[in-house]
PDB file of N, CA and C in Angstrom:
ATOM      1  N   GLU A 243       0.742  -0.867   0.062  1.00  0.00           N
ATOM      2  CA  GLU A 243      -0.241  -0.071   0.006  1.00  0.00           C
ATOM      3  C   GLU A 243       0.812   1.619   0.370  1.00  0.00           C
ATOM      4  N   ILE A 244       0.869   2.450  -0.691  1.00  0.00           N
ATOM      5  CA  ILE A 244       1.043   3.516  -0.756  1.00  0.00           C
ATOM      6  C   ILE A 244       0.630   4.608  -0.110  1.00  0.00           C
ATOM      7  N   MET A 245       1.789   4.827   1.058  1.00  0.00           N
ATOM      8  CA  MET A 245       1.764   5.921   1.886  1.00  0.00           C
ATOM      9  C   MET A 245       1.762   7.135   1.081  1.00  0.00           C
ATOM     10  N   ILE A 246       0.319   7.606   1.414  1.00  0.00           N
ATOM     11  CA  ILE A 246      -0.431   9.262   0.977  1.00  0.00           C
ATOM     12  C   ILE A 246      -0.149  10.089   1.434  1.00  0.00           C
ATOM     13  N   LYS A 247       1.009  11.159   1.535  1.00  0.00           N
ATOM     14  CA  LYS A 247       1.294  12.354   2.710  1.00  0.00           C
ATOM     15  C   LYS A 247      -0.137  13.069   2.382  1.00  0.00           C
ATOM     16  N   LYS A 248      -0.306  13.039   4.030  1.00  0.00           N
ATOM     17  CA  LYS A 248      -1.349  14.510   4.087  1.00  0.00           C
ATOM     18  C   LYS A 248      -1.495  15.639   4.111  1.00  0.00           C
ATOM     19  N   ASN A 249      -1.784  16.485   3.420  1.00  0.00           N
ATOM     20  CA  ASN A 249      -1.846  18.145   3.145  1.00  0.00           C
ATOM     21  C   ASN A 249      -0.916  18.054   1.481  1.00  0.00           C
ATOM     22  N   THR A 250      -1.343  17.198   0.916  1.00  0.00           N
ATOM     23  CA  THR A 250      -0.022  17.060  -0.595  1.00  0.00           C
ATOM     24  C   THR A 250      -0.537  18.591  -1.047  1.00  0.00           C
ATOM     25  N   ASP A 251      -1.404  19.275  -0.898  1.00  0.00           N
ATOM     26  CA  ASP A 251      -1.726  20.433  -1.757  1.00  0.00           C
ATOM     27  C   ASP A 251      -1.062  22.124  -1.005  1.00  0.00           C
ATOM     28  N   ILE A 252      -1.061  21.665   0.239  1.00  0.00           N
ATOM     29  CA  ILE A 252       0.070  22.822   0.997  1.00  0.00           C
ATOM     30  C   ILE A 252       1.573  22.457   0.801  1.00  0.00           C
ATOM     31  N   ARG A 253       1.966  21.122   0.960  1.00  0.00           N
ATOM     32  CA  ARG A 253       3.261  20.546   0.567  1.00  0.00           C
ATOM     33  C   ARG A 253       3.475  21.399  -0.667  1.00  0.00           C
ATOM     34  N   LYS A 254       2.851  20.828  -1.679  1.00  0.00           N
ATOM     35  CA  LYS A 254       3.068  21.312  -2.894  1.00  0.00           C
ATOM     36  C   LYS A 254       3.332  22.962  -3.346  1.00  0.00           C
ATOM     37  N   ALA A 255       2.164  23.398  -2.330  1.00  0.00           N
ATOM     38  CA  ALA A 255       2.092  24.915  -2.518  1.00  0.00           C
ATOM     39  C   ALA A 255       3.619  25.676  -2.548  1.00  0.00           C
ATOM     40  N   ALA A 256       3.980  25.004  -1.194  1.00  0.00           N
ATOM     41  CA  ALA A 256       5.507  25.696  -1.117  1.00  0.00           C
ATOM     42  C   ALA A 256       6.403  25.161  -1.021  1.00  0.00           C
ATOM     43  N   LYS A 257       6.567  24.112  -1.560  1.00  0.00           N
ATOM     44  CA  LYS A 257       7.211  23.252  -2.424  1.00  0.00           C
ATOM     45  C   LYS A 257       7.926  24.613  -3.910  1.00  0.00           C
ATOM     46  N   GLU A 258       6.601  24.665  -4.720  1.00  0.00           N
ATOM     47  CA  GLU A 258       6.499  25.600  -5.718  1.00  0.00           C
ATOM     48  C   GLU A 258       6.777  27.118  -6.204  1.00  0.00           C
ATOM     49  N   SER A 259       6.148  27.313  -4.199  1.00  0.00           N
ATOM     50  CA  SER A 259       6.730  28.379  -4.020  1.00  0.00           C
ATOM     51  C   SER A 259       7.786  29.145  -3.532  1.00  0.00           C
ATOM     52  N   GLY A 260       8.787  27.970  -3.635  1.00  0.00           N
ATOM     53  CA  GLY A 260      10.135  28.151  -2.474  1.00  0.00           C
ATOM     54  C   GLY A 260      10.167  28.157  -1.645  1.00  0.00           C
ATOM     55  N   VAL A 261       9.240  27.990  -0.495  1.00  0.00           N
ATOM     56  CA  VAL A 261       8.640  28.744   0.178  1.00  0.00           C
ATOM     57  C   VAL A 261       8.822  27.304   1.811  1.00  0.00           C
ATOM     58  N   PHE A 262      10.031  27.185   2.938  1.00  0.00           N
ATOM     59  CA  PHE A 262      10.695  26.947   4.093  1.00  0.00           C
ATOM     60  C   PHE A 262       9.532  26.332   4.500  1.00  0.00           C
ATOM     61  N   LEU A 263       9.628  25.474   5.198  1.00  0.00           N
ATOM     62  CA  LEU A 263       8.265  25.182   6.587  1.00  0.00           C
ATOM     63  C   LEU A 263       8.965  26.009   7.687  1.00  0.00           C
ATOM     64  N   TRP A 264      10.107  26.596   7.725  1.00  0.00           N
ATOM     65  CA  TRP A 264      10.411  27.161   8.873  1.00  0.00           C
ATOM     66  C   TRP A 264       9.735  28.691   9.057  1.00  0.00           C
ATOM     67  N   GLU A 265       9.423  29.010   7.299  1.00  0.00           N
ATOM     68  CA  GLU A 265       9.473  30.406   6.947  1.00  0.00           C
ATOM     69  C   GLU A 265       7.959  30.629   7.929  1.00  0.00           C
ATOM     70  N   ILE A 266       7.281  29.517   6.850  1.00  0.00           N
ATOM     71  CA  ILE A 266       5.442  29.254   7.113  1.00  0.00           C
ATOM     72  C   ILE A 266       5.431  29.382   8.452  1.00  0.00           C
ATOM     73  N   ALA A 267       5.715  28.493   9.468  1.00  0.00           N
ATOM     74  CA  ALA A 267       6.325  28.539  10.848  1.00  0.00           C
ATOM     75  C   ALA A 267       6.204  29.843  11.362  1.00  0.00           C
ATOM     76  N   ASP A 268       7.382  30.413  10.923  1.00  0.00           N
ATOM     77  CA  ASP A 268       7.234  31.977  11.695  1.00  0.00           C
ATOM     78  C   ASP A 268       6.840  33.033  11.446  1.00  0.00           C
ATOM     79  N   LYS A 269       5.654  33.003  10.121  1.00  0.00           N
ATOM     80  CA  LYS A 269       4.610  33.649   9.693  1.00  0.00           C
ATOM     81  C   LYS A 269       3.920  33.372  10.732  1.00  0.00           C
ATOM     82  N   LEU A 270       3.298  32.254  10.917  1.00  0.00           N
ATOM     83  CA  LEU A 270       2.316  31.776  11.781  1.00  0.00           C
ATOM     84  C   LEU A 270       2.731  32.024  13.626  1.00  0.00           C
ATOM     85  N   GLY A 271       3.519  32.428  13.717  1.00  0.00           N
ATOM     86  CA  GLY A 271       3.891  32.439  14.724  1.00  0.00           C
ATOM     87  C   GLY A 271       4.024  30.979  16.078  1.00  0.00           C
ATOM     88  N   VAL A 272       4.323  29.671  15.081  1.00  0.00           N
ATOM     89  CA  VAL A 272       5.146  28.977  15.603  1.00  0.00           C
ATOM     90  C   VAL A 272       6.395  28.541  15.583  1.00  0.00           C
ATOM     91  N   SER A 273       6.545  27.366  15.672  1.00  0.00           N
ATOM     92  CA  SER A 273       7.699  26.377  16.126  1.00  0.00           C
ATOM     93  C   SER A 273       7.607  25.300  14.234  1.00  0.00           C
ATOM     94  N   GLU A 274       9.134  25.322  14.067  1.00  0.00           N
ATOM     95  CA  GLU A 274       8.386  24.455  12.754  1.00  0.00           C
ATOM     96  C   GLU A 274       8.423  22.611  13.143  1.00  0.00           C
ATOM     97  N   PRO A 275       8.500  22.269  14.302  1.00  0.00           N
ATOM     98  CA  PRO A 275       7.994  21.384  14.881  1.00  0.00           C
ATOM     99  C   PRO A 275       6.223  21.056  15.248  1.00  0.00           C
ATOM    100  N   THR A 276       6.135  22.103  15.607  1.00  0.00           N
ATOM    101  CA  THR A 276       4.368  22.293  15.332  1.00  0.00           C
ATOM    102  C   THR A 276       3.661  22.562  13.783  1.00  0.00           C
ATOM    103  N   VAL A 277       4.394  22.946  13.044  1.00  0.00           N
ATOM    104  CA  VAL A 277       4.044  23.277  10.990  1.00  0.00           C
ATOM    105  C   VAL A 277       3.963  21.502  11.273  1.00  0.00           C
ATOM    106  N   ASN A 278       5.306  20.667  11.340  1.00  0.00           N
ATOM    107  CA  ASN A 278       5.316  19.811  10.813  1.00  0.00           C
ATOM    108  C   ASN A 278       4.462  18.473  11.845  1.00  0.00           C
ATOM    109  N   ARG A 279       3.842  18.714  12.613  1.00  0.00           N
ATOM    110  CA  ARG A 279       3.014  17.913  13.379  1.00  0.00           C
ATOM    111  C   ARG A 279       1.431  18.612  12.752  1.00  0.00           C
ATOM    112  N   TYR A 280       1.197  19.662  12.281  1.00  0.00           N
ATOM    113  CA  TYR A 280      -0.103  20.138  11.991  1.00  0.00           C
ATOM    114  C   TYR A 280      -0.225  19.142  10.572  1.00  0.00           C
ATOM    115  N   LEU A 281       1.026  19.058   9.806  1.00  0.00           N
ATOM    116  CA  LEU A 281       1.045  18.576   8.265  1.00  0.00           C
ATOM    117  C   LEU A 281       0.904  17.281   8.151  1.00  0.00           C
ATOM    118  N   ARG A 282       1.105  16.356   9.896  1.00  0.00           N
ATOM    119  CA  ARG A 282       0.697  15.123   9.911  1.00  0.00           C
ATOM    120  C   ARG A 282      -0.626  14.569   9.865  1.00  0.00           C
ATOM    121  N   LYS A 283      -1.657  15.038   9.932  1.00  0.00           N
ATOM    122  CA  LYS A 283      -3.047  14.893  10.044  1.00  0.00           C
ATOM    123  C   LYS A 283      -3.308  16.018   9.073  1.00  0.00           C
ATOM    124  N   GLU A 284      -4.586  15.374   7.762  1.00  0.00           N
ATOM    125  CA  GLU A 284      -5.688  16.503   7.438  1.00  0.00           C
ATOM    126  C   GLU A 284      -5.698  16.942   8.352  1.00  0.00           C
ATOM    127  N   MET A 285      -5.880  18.527   7.537  1.00  0.00           N
ATOM    128  CA  MET A 285      -6.458  19.660   8.027  1.00  0.00           C
ATOM    129  C   MET A 285      -7.523  19.887   8.069  1.00  0.00           C
ATOM    130  N   SER A 286      -8.334  20.986   8.605  1.00  0.00           N
ATOM    131  CA  SER A 286      -9.458  21.910   8.436  1.00  0.00           C
ATOM    132  C   SER A 286      -9.366  22.792   6.798  1.00  0.00           C
ATOM    133  N   ASP A 287     -10.464  23.038   6.351  1.00  0.00           N
ATOM    134  CA  ASP A 287     -10.414  23.934   5.351  1.00  0.00           C
ATOM    135  C   ASP A 287      -9.798  25.458   5.910  1.00  0.00           C
ATOM    136  N   SER A 288     -10.323  25.852   7.019  1.00  0.00           N
ATOM    137  CA  SER A 288      -9.947  27.012   7.847  1.00  0.00           C
ATOM    138  C   SER A 288      -8.810  26.957   7.805  1.00  0.00           C
ATOM    139  N   GLN A 289      -7.881  26.004   8.266  1.00  0.00           N
ATOM    140  CA  GLN A 289      -6.693  25.965   9.069  1.00  0.00           C
ATOM    141  C   GLN A 289      -6.149  25.690   7.903  1.00  0.00           C
ATOM    142  N   LYS A 290      -5.934  25.403   6.954  1.00  0.00           N
ATOM    143  CA  LYS A 290      -5.036  25.116   5.438  1.00  0.00           C
ATOM    144  C   LYS A 290      -5.015  26.961   4.925  1.00  0.00           C
ATOM    145  N   ALA A 291      -6.666  27.459   4.750  1.00  0.00           N
ATOM    146  CA  ALA A 291      -6.520  28.434   4.308  1.00  0.00           C
ATOM    147  C   ALA A 291      -5.289  29.924   4.950  1.00  0.00           C
ATOM    148  N   LYS A 292      -5.097  28.963   6.060  1.00  0.00           N
ATOM    149  CA  LYS A 292      -3.935  29.880   7.003  1.00  0.00           C
ATOM    150  C   LYS A 292      -2.376  29.644   6.468  1.00  0.00           C
ATOM    151  N   PHE A 293      -2.517  28.747   6.206  1.00  0.00           N
ATOM    152  CA  PHE A 293      -1.270  28.278   5.888  1.00  0.00           C
ATOM    153  C   PHE A 293      -1.171  28.577   4.411  1.00  0.00           C
ATOM    154  N   PHE A 294      -1.949  28.948   3.667  1.00  0.00           N
ATOM    155  CA  PHE A 294      -1.747  28.867   1.908  1.00  0.00           C
ATOM    156  C   PHE A 294      -1.584  30.571   2.504  1.00  0.00           C
ATOM    157  N   ALA A 295      -2.205  31.161   2.505  1.00  0.00           N
ATOM    158  CA  ALA A 295      -1.867  32.542   3.795  1.00  0.00           C
ATOM    159  C   ALA A 295      -0.418  32.929   3.900  1.00  0.00           C
ATOM    160  N   ALA A 296      -0.115  32.300   4.260  1.00  0.00           N
ATOM    161  CA  ALA A 296       1.568  32.075   4.977  1.00  0.00           C
ATOM    162  C   ALA A 296       1.896  31.883   3.842  1.00  0.00           C
ATOM    163  N   ILE A 297       2.419  30.673   3.152  1.00  0.00           N
ATOM    164  CA  ILE A 297       2.772  30.765   1.971  1.00  0.00           C
ATOM    165  C   ILE A 297       3.066  31.727   0.891  1.00  0.00           C
ATOM    166  N   GLU A 298       2.028  32.446   1.143  1.00  0.00           N
ATOM    167  CA  GLU A 298       1.554  33.386  -0.112  1.00  0.00           C
ATOM    168  C   GLU A 298       2.452  34.986   0.444  1.00  0.00           C
ATOM    169  N   GLN A 299       2.242  35.185   1.785  1.00  0.00           N
ATOM    170  CA  GLN A 299       2.571  35.834   2.057  1.00  0.00           C
ATOM    171  C   GLN A 299       4.567  35.701   2.302  1.00  0.00           C
ATOM    172  N   VAL A 300       4.944  34.657   2.497  1.00  0.00           N
ATOM    173  CA  VAL A 300       6.593  34.752   2.266  1.00  0.00           C
ATOM    174  C   VAL A 300       6.546  34.676   0.964  1.00  0.00           C
ATOM    175  N   LYS A 301       6.135  34.233  -0.329  1.00  0.00           N
ATOM    176  CA  LYS A 301       6.351  34.051  -1.570  1.00  0.00           C
ATOM    177  C   LYS A 301       6.749  35.578  -1.957  1.00  0.00           C
ATOM    178  N   LEU A 302       5.334  36.697  -1.261  1.00  0.00           N
ATOM    179  CA  LEU A 302       5.731  37.542  -1.934  1.00  0.00           C
ATOM    180  C   LEU A 302       7.582  38.299  -1.283  1.00  0.00           C
ATOM    181  N   GLU A 303       7.049  38.185  -0.191  1.00  0.00           N
ATOM    182  CA  GLU A 303       8.455  38.835   0.308  1.00  0.00           C
ATOM    183  C   GLU A 303       9.918  38.438  -0.209  1.00  0.00           C
ATOM    184  N   HIS A 304      10.079  36.926  -0.707  1.00  0.00           N
ATOM    185  CA  HIS A 304      11.144  36.915  -1.107  1.00  0.00           C
ATOM    186  C   HIS A 304      10.906  37.517  -2.678  1.00  0.00           C
ATOM    187  N   GLN A 305       9.604  37.713  -3.546  1.00  0.00           N
ATOM    188  CA  GLN A 305       9.898  38.565  -4.296  1.00  0.00           C
ATOM    189  C   GLN A 305      10.282  39.928  -4.463  1.00  0.00           C
ATOM    190  N   ALA A 306       9.918  40.651  -3.382  1.00  0.00           N
ATOM    191  CA  ALA A 306      10.519  42.393  -2.759  1.00  0.00           C
ATOM    192  C   ALA A 306      11.720  42.241  -2.924  1.00  0.00           C
ATOM    193  N   GLU A 307      12.542  40.871  -2.189  1.00  0.00           N
ATOM    194  CA  GLU A 307      13.629  40.548  -2.187  1.00  0.00           C
ATOM    195  C   GLU A 307      14.596  40.939  -3.157  1.00  0.00           C
ATOM    196  N   THR A 308      14.503  39.851  -4.324  1.00  0.00           N
ATOM    197  CA  THR A 308      14.954  39.291  -5.334  1.00  0.00           C
ATOM    198  C   THR A 308      14.728  40.958  -6.388  1.00  0.00           C
ATOM    199  N   ALA A 309      13.402  42.096  -6.423  1.00  0.00           N
ATOM    200  CA  ALA A 309      13.623  42.836  -6.977  1.00  0.00           C
ATOM    201  C   ALA A 309      14.518  44.022  -6.293  1.00  0.00           C
ATOM    202  N   ASN A 310      14.710  44.065  -5.218  1.00  0.00           N
ATOM    203  CA  ASN A 310      15.851  44.609  -4.742  1.00  0.00           C
ATOM    204  C   ASN A 310      17.207  44.662  -4.437  1.00  0.00           C
ATOM    205  N   ASP A 311      17.101  43.414  -5.173  1.00  0.00           N
ATOM    206  CA  ASP A 311      19.170  43.001  -6.034  1.00  0.00           C
ATOM    207  C   ASP A 311      19.252  44.093  -6.937  1.00  0.00           C
TER     208      ASP A 311
END
């Protein structure tokens, strides 16, 4: 049986955006192990929304940093 990781949509969004889990944790005001723990169990839509918002914020900050180089 293939083990399917939970919250693959969030993992994929973070990876494609070049956002690390510690950066999401930072935005959410929690530790990286806490983020990992959240990702272990499928999250509710409202929890996921917070994660997606954090990923989006970090992505925009990355873009701003690159624009200033």
